[in-house]
Amino acid sequence: MLKELKITDEPASEDRLLDMCKDVIQYSVKTSNPRFFNQLYGSMNQYSLAGTWLTDALNPCMYTYEVAPVFTLMEDEIYSKMLHYVGFDGGDAIFVPGGSMGNMYGMNVARYAKFPEIKTDGLYAVKKPLCIFTSEKCHYSVMKSAALMGIGINNIIFVKSDKIGKMIPDELDRHINEANEKGYEPFFVNATAGTTVLGAYDPLDEISDVCKKHGLWLHVDGAWGGSAAMSTKYKYLLKGIEKADSMIWNAHKMMGVPQQCSIFLTKHKGIIKDCHSANASYLFQPDKNYDVSFDTGDKSVQCGRKVDVFKLWMLWKKEGDSGMESRIDHLFMLSRYLSDKLKKTPGFKLIQEPECTNVCFWYIPPSLRGQQETKEWWDKLAKVAPAIKASMMQCGSMMIGYNPDGDLVNFFRMVLTNFDTATEDMDFLVQEIDRLGRDL
Ligand code: ABU
């Protein structure tokens, strides 16, 4: 197939293209398989898929109401529902291409709120160096955003997390005081609702009190764990979210919508547009024959913006709020089922009780069981997850990610995002890891 990827002078026949499509399917990872646990997404819903196909067939662009009238109104409906779930009623929102961009929006809008002059005069408008705060377990996009926005990675102050990965609010308070004393200009705190690896939820209620005390913008990276807001049973994990200023929430993760589907939300109506607008007169003419407040293009840092709403709207409309809640609860149930099973099964060691739907654990092969946990032992254990992963990829039975984290050597990070996954798949996973790893 590789040599067929080359585009040459010769046109290809339709038959050849069809063969290529079959090859593409054969050699691609089937991320909607209920045993794909590798990443923070992976699911397929027929209504969402239909929404995607129809969107692409219509090929609209979201910048103006005149070319995307229905999808603009649909976005408004989705925004008001999501804003309501997190207590930002009356706020504002915009679809963005992924969680990383959403975190950058949070940082940019926060900076605009405190220093609007930076939009026109650049960073020189502020005399002191800007700084921001985030936990040591935050997503790496916080670093990318700080670099891109001219804040600088060295001006990110990383706040210590506790042993299960939650930011320590007293440490945040201490760092803010210290930064003020050193002559920095703090403006932004990023908290995480569902960290990428361990799935920890930062204590938003306490963090928001610290932010209020110091007059700082609180942004919540809920790209992964934000969907808990839809669950009566698990929304306690987001306690205090309504006191935050902004949030990113990825529907393509726990809500099971196809990639990409990310929504940046803020409780401050109007600020997204004020911060990003450039008033292109060829696109946003004020004298159109409709209410131009329906043109959303100037809220976005993009010009062309793909329609991401329809695939989400189709799923949500089909399921209703209650169906969406059951789907989220199902994933949480599976994570608790798996962690209980791992605790009872010889050779498995749970890293910590799951808060979100990530379940992190080591598999200890019989050759390493019952021994002293010396440095050499941990070095050997570090090689187990990569070896099992290689075998599972070879036989194609399932796909799970692994990684080290801080002092913890390579462990499996099981991620539950697919509503078609069942408890039987959890039983299979445990047996399969043991089958692939018992002779290591
Ligand atoms: N925010 C993207 C996370 C990628 C992953 O760990 O699956």
Coordinates of C-alpha atoms and ligand atoms in Angstrom, one line a residue:
M1 CA 0.0 0.0 0.0
L2 CA 2.9 2.4 0.8
K3 CA 3.9 2.9 -2.8
E4 CA 0.3 3.6 -3.7
L5 CA 0.3 6.7 -1.4
K6 CA 2.5 8.5 -3.9
I7 CA 0.6 10.9 -6.1
T8 CA 2.0 10.8 -9.6
D9 CA 1.2 12.4 -13.0
E10 CA -1.1 9.6 -13.9
P11 CA -4.8 9.8 -12.8
A12 CA -6.1 6.8 -10.8
S13 CA -9.1 4.8 -11.9
E14 CA -12.2 4.7 -9.6
D15 CA -11.6 0.9 -9.1
R16 CA -8.1 1.7 -7.8
L17 CA -9.5 4.4 -5.5
L18 CA -12.0 1.9 -4.1
D19 CA -9.2 -0.6 -3.5
M20 CA -7.2 2.1 -1.8
C21 CA -10.2 2.9 0.5
K22 CA -10.4 -0.8 1.4
D23 CA -6.6 -0.7 2.2
V24 CA -7.1 2.4 4.3
I25 CA -9.7 0.6 6.4
Q26 CA -7.6 -2.5 6.7
Y27 CA -4.5 -0.7 7.9
S28 CA -6.2 1.9 10.2
V29 CA -6.8 1.6 13.9
K30 CA -10.5 0.8 14.6
T31 CA -10.9 3.4 17.4
S32 CA -14.6 2.7 17.7
N33 CA -14.0 -0.9 18.7
P34 CA -15.2 -1.4 22.3
R35 CA -11.8 -2.7 23.1
F36 CA -9.9 0.4 22.1
F37 CA -8.8 1.9 25.4
N38 CA -5.7 3.7 24.2
Q39 CA -6.7 7.3 24.2
L40 CA -9.2 9.8 25.7
Y41 CA -11.6 9.3 22.8
G42 CA -12.9 6.3 20.9
S43 CA -16.5 5.5 20.2
M44 CA -18.9 5.6 17.3
N45 CA -22.5 6.6 17.3
Q46 CA -24.5 6.1 14.1
Y47 CA -26.5 9.4 14.6
S48 CA -23.3 11.4 15.1
L49 CA -21.8 9.7 12.1
A50 CA -24.8 10.6 10.0
G51 CA -24.5 14.2 11.3
T52 CA -20.8 14.3 10.2
W53 CA -21.6 12.9 6.7
L54 CA -24.5 15.4 6.2
T55 CA -22.4 18.3 7.4
D56 CA -19.6 17.4 5.0
A57 CA -22.1 17.0 2.2
L58 CA -23.5 20.5 2.8
N59 CA -20.0 21.9 3.3
P60 CA -20.8 25.1 5.2
C61 CA -18.5 27.4 7.1
M62 CA -19.5 28.7 10.5
Y63 CA -18.2 32.3 10.2
T64 CA -21.5 33.8 9.1
Y65 CA -25.2 33.1 9.6
E66 CA -25.8 33.7 5.9
V67 CA -23.9 30.5 5.0
A68 CA -24.7 28.4 8.1
P69 CA -28.1 29.6 9.4
V70 CA -29.3 26.3 10.8
F71 CA -26.0 25.3 12.3
T72 CA -25.6 28.7 13.9
L73 CA -29.0 28.3 15.7
M74 CA -28.0 24.8 16.6
E75 CA -24.8 26.0 18.1
D76 CA -26.7 28.5 20.3
E77 CA -28.9 25.6 21.6
I78 CA -25.9 23.5 22.5
Y79 CA -24.1 26.4 24.1
S80 CA -27.0 27.3 26.3
K81 CA -27.3 23.7 27.5
M82 CA -23.6 23.3 28.2
L83 CA -23.4 26.7 29.9
H84 CA -26.3 25.6 32.1
Y85 CA -24.7 22.4 33.1
V86 CA -21.7 24.2 34.5
G87 CA -23.6 27.1 36.0
F88 CA -22.5 29.7 33.5
D89 CA -26.1 30.6 32.4
G90 CA -26.2 33.8 30.3
G91 CA -22.5 33.4 29.3
D92 CA -20.9 32.7 26.0
A93 CA -19.3 29.9 24.1
I94 CA -17.6 28.9 20.8
F95 CA -16.6 25.7 19.2
V96 CA -12.8 25.3 19.0
P97 CA -10.5 22.8 17.3
G98 CA -9.6 20.7 20.3
G99 CA -8.9 21.0 24.0
S100 CA -5.4 22.6 23.6
M101 CA -6.9 25.5 21.6
G102 CA -9.6 25.8 24.3
N103 CA -7.0 26.2 27.0
M104 CA -5.3 28.9 24.8
Y105 CA -8.7 30.7 24.5
G106 CA -9.0 30.6 28.2
M107 CA -5.5 32.2 28.7
N108 CA -6.1 34.8 25.9
V109 CA -9.5 35.8 27.1
A110 CA -8.3 36.0 30.7
R111 CA -5.4 38.2 29.7
Y112 CA -7.8 40.4 27.6
A113 CA -10.1 40.8 30.7
K114 CA -7.2 42.2 32.8
F115 CA -5.1 43.9 30.1
P116 CA -7.3 44.8 27.1
E117 CA -4.6 47.1 25.8
I118 CA -2.4 44.0 25.0
K119 CA -4.8 43.4 22.0
T120 CA -3.7 46.6 20.4
D121 CA -0.3 47.5 21.9
G122 CA 1.1 44.1 22.4
L123 CA 2.9 42.7 25.5
Y124 CA 4.9 45.9 25.9
A125 CA 1.7 47.5 27.2
V126 CA 2.3 45.8 30.5
K127 CA 5.4 46.7 32.4
K128 CA 5.8 43.7 34.6
P129 CA 6.3 40.1 33.4
L130 CA 3.0 38.2 33.2
C131 CA 2.8 34.9 34.9
I132 CA 0.2 32.0 35.2
F133 CA -0.4 29.1 37.5
T134 CA -1.3 25.5 36.9
S135 CA -0.8 22.2 38.5
E136 CA 2.3 20.0 37.9
K137 CA -0.2 17.5 36.4
C138 CA -1.8 19.8 33.9
H139 CA -2.1 19.1 30.2
Y140 CA 1.0 20.1 28.1
S141 CA -1.1 22.5 26.1
V142 CA -0.8 25.0 28.9
M143 CA 2.9 25.2 28.0
K144 CA 2.2 25.5 24.3
S145 CA -0.2 28.3 24.9
A146 CA 2.2 30.2 27.2
A147 CA 4.9 29.9 24.5
L148 CA 2.5 30.9 21.7
M149 CA 1.1 33.9 23.6
G150 CA 4.5 35.4 24.5
I151 CA 4.1 34.7 28.2
G152 CA 7.0 32.2 28.2
I153 CA 7.2 28.7 29.6
N154 CA 9.5 29.9 32.3
N155 CA 6.7 32.2 33.6
I156 CA 4.4 29.3 34.3
I157 CA 4.4 28.6 38.0
F158 CA 3.7 24.9 38.5
V159 CA 1.7 24.2 41.7
K160 CA 2.3 21.0 43.6
S161 CA -0.3 18.3 43.5
D162 CA -1.2 15.9 46.3
K163 CA -0.5 12.2 46.0
I164 CA -3.5 11.5 43.8
G165 CA -2.7 14.3 41.4
K166 CA -5.0 17.1 42.7
M167 CA -3.7 20.7 42.9
I168 CA -3.1 21.8 46.5
P169 CA -5.0 25.2 46.9
D170 CA -2.7 26.4 49.8
E171 CA 0.3 25.9 47.5
L172 CA -1.4 27.9 44.9
D173 CA -2.0 30.7 47.4
R174 CA 1.6 30.6 48.5
H175 CA 2.9 30.8 44.9
I176 CA 0.6 33.7 44.0
N177 CA 1.9 35.7 47.1
E178 CA 5.5 34.8 46.2
A179 CA 5.0 35.9 42.5
N180 CA 3.5 39.2 43.6
E181 CA 6.4 39.8 45.9
K182 CA 8.9 39.1 43.1
G183 CA 7.2 41.7 40.9
Y184 CA 5.3 39.4 38.5
E185 CA 1.9 40.3 37.1
P186 CA -0.3 37.1 37.8
F187 CA -3.5 36.9 35.8
F188 CA -4.6 33.3 35.2
V189 CA -5.0 30.0 37.0
N190 CA -5.6 26.8 35.1
A191 CA -7.3 24.0 37.0
T192 CA -7.9 20.6 35.6
A193 CA -11.1 18.5 35.8
G194 CA -9.8 15.1 34.9
T195 CA -6.1 15.0 34.5
T196 CA -4.8 13.3 31.4
V197 CA -3.1 10.4 33.0
L198 CA -4.5 9.8 36.5
G199 CA -7.9 11.4 35.9
A200 CA -7.7 13.6 39.0
Y201 CA -10.1 16.5 39.6
D202 CA -8.6 19.6 41.1
P203 CA -10.6 21.0 44.0
L204 CA -12.3 23.8 42.1
D205 CA -14.3 25.2 45.0
E206 CA -11.2 25.9 47.1
I207 CA -9.1 27.0 44.1
S208 CA -11.9 29.5 43.1
D209 CA -11.7 31.0 46.6
V210 CA -7.9 31.5 46.1
C211 CA -8.5 33.1 42.7
K212 CA -11.2 35.4 44.1
K213 CA -8.9 36.5 46.9
H214 CA -6.2 37.5 44.4
G215 CA -8.5 38.7 41.6
L216 CA -7.3 36.1 39.1
W217 CA -9.2 34.4 36.3
L218 CA -10.0 30.8 36.9
H219 CA -10.0 28.6 33.8
V220 CA -11.0 24.9 34.0
D221 CA -9.5 22.4 31.6
G222 CA -12.4 20.0 31.6
A223 CA -11.6 18.6 28.2
W224 CA -11.6 15.1 29.6
G225 CA -13.6 15.1 32.8
G226 CA -16.0 18.0 32.1
S227 CA -18.7 15.6 31.0
A228 CA -19.2 14.6 34.7
A229 CA -21.3 17.8 34.8
M230 CA -24.1 15.9 33.1
S231 CA -24.3 13.2 35.7
T232 CA -26.3 13.7 38.9
K233 CA -24.1 11.0 40.5
Y234 CA -20.7 12.3 39.5
K235 CA -21.1 16.1 39.2
Y236 CA -19.8 16.5 42.7
L237 CA -16.3 16.0 41.1
L238 CA -16.8 19.5 39.6
K239 CA -18.0 21.2 42.8
G240 CA -17.3 24.9 42.4
I241 CA -17.2 24.9 38.6
E242 CA -19.8 27.6 38.6
K243 CA -17.4 30.0 40.3
A244 CA -14.8 29.6 37.5
D245 CA -14.6 32.1 34.7
S246 CA -14.1 29.8 31.7
M247 CA -13.8 26.1 30.8
I248 CA -13.0 23.8 27.9
W249 CA -15.2 20.7 27.5
N250 CA -14.5 18.1 24.7
A251 CA -17.6 16.3 23.5
H252 CA -15.3 14.0 21.4
K253 CA -14.0 12.5 24.6
M254 CA -16.4 11.2 27.2
M255 CA -19.6 12.2 25.4
G256 CA -18.5 9.9 22.5
V257 CA -18.9 12.3 19.6
P258 CA -16.6 11.8 16.6
Q259 CA -13.4 14.0 16.5
Q260 CA -13.3 16.9 16.9
C261 CA -15.9 18.5 19.0
S262 CA -14.6 20.9 21.7
I263 CA -16.4 23.8 23.2
F264 CA -14.9 26.8 25.0
L265 CA -17.3 28.3 27.6
T266 CA -17.2 31.4 29.7
K267 CA -19.6 33.1 32.0
H268 CA -18.6 36.5 30.7
K269 CA -21.0 37.4 27.8
G270 CA -19.3 39.3 25.0
I271 CA -15.7 38.9 26.0
I272 CA -14.8 36.2 23.4
K273 CA -15.8 38.5 20.6
D274 CA -14.2 41.6 22.2
C275 CA -11.0 39.7 22.6
H276 CA -10.7 38.2 19.2
S277 CA -12.6 40.5 16.8
A278 CA -10.9 42.1 13.8
N279 CA -14.1 43.3 12.0
A280 CA -13.3 42.1 8.5
S281 CA -15.6 44.4 6.4
Y282 CA -15.8 41.9 3.5
L283 CA -17.4 39.3 5.7
F284 CA -19.1 41.0 8.6
Q285 CA -20.9 43.8 6.9
P286 CA -23.0 45.7 9.5
D287 CA -25.8 46.4 6.9
K288 CA -26.8 42.8 6.1
N289 CA -30.5 42.0 5.8
Y290 CA -30.4 40.1 9.1
D291 CA -29.4 40.6 12.7
V292 CA -25.6 40.4 12.4
S293 CA -25.2 39.4 16.0
F294 CA -25.8 35.9 14.6
D295 CA -22.4 36.1 12.7
T296 CA -20.1 34.2 15.0
G297 CA -16.9 34.5 13.0
D298 CA -15.3 37.3 15.0
K299 CA -15.6 35.3 18.2
S300 CA -13.2 32.8 16.8
V301 CA -9.4 33.1 16.2
Q302 CA -10.1 31.1 13.0
C303 CA -11.7 32.5 9.9
G304 CA -12.9 29.3 8.3
R305 CA -14.5 27.1 10.9
K306 CA -15.8 23.6 10.3
V307 CA -19.3 22.7 11.6
D308 CA -18.7 20.5 14.6
V309 CA -22.1 21.0 16.2
F310 CA -24.3 18.7 14.1
K311 CA -22.7 15.4 15.2
L312 CA -23.1 16.4 18.8
W313 CA -26.6 17.8 18.3
M314 CA -27.7 14.5 16.6
L315 CA -26.5 12.3 19.4
W316 CA -27.9 14.6 22.1
K317 CA -31.3 15.0 20.4
K318 CA -31.5 11.2 20.0
E319 CA -30.6 10.4 23.6
G320 CA -32.1 13.4 25.4
D321 CA -30.5 14.7 28.6
S322 CA -31.4 11.4 30.4
G323 CA -29.8 9.2 27.8
M324 CA -26.6 11.3 27.8
E325 CA -26.5 11.0 31.6
S326 CA -26.8 7.2 31.5
R327 CA -24.0 7.0 29.0
I328 CA -21.7 9.0 31.2
D329 CA -22.7 7.0 34.2
H330 CA -22.0 3.7 32.3
L331 CA -18.4 4.8 31.7
F332 CA -17.9 5.6 35.4
M333 CA -19.6 2.3 36.4
L334 CA -17.1 0.4 34.1
S335 CA -14.1 2.2 35.7
R336 CA -15.3 1.3 39.2
Y337 CA -16.0 -2.3 38.1
L338 CA -12.5 -2.6 36.6
S339 CA -10.7 -1.1 39.6
D340 CA -12.6 -3.5 41.9
K341 CA -11.7 -6.5 39.7
L342 CA -8.0 -5.5 39.5
K343 CA -7.8 -5.3 43.3
K344 CA -9.1 -8.8 43.6
T345 CA -7.0 -10.3 40.8
P346 CA -3.5 -11.6 41.6
G347 CA -0.7 -9.9 39.7
F348 CA -2.5 -6.6 39.3
K349 CA -1.7 -3.5 41.3
L350 CA -4.0 -0.5 41.1
I351 CA -2.2 2.9 41.3
Q352 CA -5.1 4.7 42.9
E353 CA -8.9 4.6 43.1
P354 CA -10.2 6.2 39.9
E355 CA -11.9 9.6 40.1
C356 CA -12.6 10.0 36.4
T357 CA -12.9 7.0 34.0
N358 CA -9.1 6.4 33.7
V359 CA -7.9 3.3 35.5
C360 CA -4.2 3.2 36.1
F361 CA -2.4 0.0 37.1
W362 CA 0.6 -2.3 36.9
Y363 CA 0.6 -5.9 35.8
I364 CA 3.2 -7.8 37.7
P365 CA 4.2 -11.1 36.0
P366 CA 4.7 -14.2 38.1
S367 CA 8.5 -13.9 37.7
L368 CA 8.4 -10.6 39.7
R369 CA 5.7 -11.5 42.3
G370 CA 6.5 -11.8 46.0
Q371 CA 9.9 -10.1 45.7
Q372 CA 11.4 -7.1 47.4
E373 CA 10.6 -3.9 45.5
T374 CA 14.1 -2.7 44.9
K375 CA 15.3 -0.3 42.2
E376 CA 16.2 -3.2 40.0
W377 CA 12.7 -4.7 40.5
W378 CA 11.0 -1.4 39.5
D379 CA 13.4 -1.2 36.5
K380 CA 12.2 -4.7 35.4
L381 CA 8.6 -3.8 36.0
A382 CA 9.0 -0.7 33.8
K383 CA 9.6 -3.0 30.8
V384 CA 6.4 -5.1 31.4
A385 CA 3.7 -2.7 30.1
P386 CA 5.6 -1.9 26.8
A387 CA 6.2 -5.6 26.2
I388 CA 2.5 -6.4 26.7
K389 CA 1.4 -3.5 24.6
A390 CA 3.6 -4.7 21.7
S391 CA 2.0 -8.2 22.0
M392 CA -1.5 -6.9 22.0
M393 CA -0.8 -4.7 19.0
Q394 CA 0.7 -7.7 17.2
C395 CA -2.4 -9.9 17.8
G396 CA -4.9 -7.0 17.6
S397 CA -7.0 -8.1 20.6
M398 CA -7.2 -4.6 22.2
M399 CA -5.3 -1.4 22.6
I400 CA -4.3 0.2 25.9
G401 CA -1.8 3.0 26.5
Y402 CA 1.0 3.0 29.0
N403 CA 3.3 5.7 30.4
P404 CA 5.4 6.6 33.4
D405 CA 4.2 9.5 35.6
G406 CA 6.6 11.3 37.9
D407 CA 8.3 8.7 40.1
L408 CA 5.9 5.9 38.9
V409 CA 7.5 3.6 36.3
N410 CA 5.5 2.6 33.2
F411 CA 2.0 1.5 34.0
F412 CA -1.2 0.9 32.0
R413 CA -3.6 3.8 31.6
M414 CA -7.0 2.3 30.8
V415 CA -9.4 4.8 29.4
L416 CA -13.2 4.3 29.2
T417 CA -14.9 6.4 26.6
N418 CA -17.0 3.9 24.6
F419 CA -20.6 3.3 25.5
D420 CA -20.6 0.0 23.7
T421 CA -17.9 -1.3 26.1
A422 CA -19.4 -3.7 28.6
T423 CA -18.3 -5.4 31.9
E424 CA -17.4 -8.5 29.8
D425 CA -14.8 -6.4 28.0
M426 CA -13.3 -5.5 31.4
D427 CA -13.1 -9.3 32.3
F428 CA -11.5 -10.0 28.9
L429 CA -9.0 -7.2 29.4
V430 CA -7.8 -8.6 32.7
Q431 CA -7.5 -12.1 31.3
E432 CA -5.8 -10.9 28.1
I433 CA -3.1 -8.9 29.9
D434 CA -2.4 -11.9 32.1
R435 CA -2.2 -14.2 29.0
L436 CA 0.1 -11.8 27.2
G437 CA 2.3 -11.1 30.2
R438 CA 2.5 -14.2 32.3
D439 CA 5.7 -15.5 30.8
L440 CA 7.6 -12.2 30.9
Ligands
ABU1 N1 -5.7 15.8 25.3 C1 -5.3 14.8 24.5 C2 -5.1 13.6 25.4 C3 -4.5 12.5 24.6 C4 -4.6 11.2 25.3 O1 -4.0 11.0 26.3 O2 -5.3 10.4 25.0

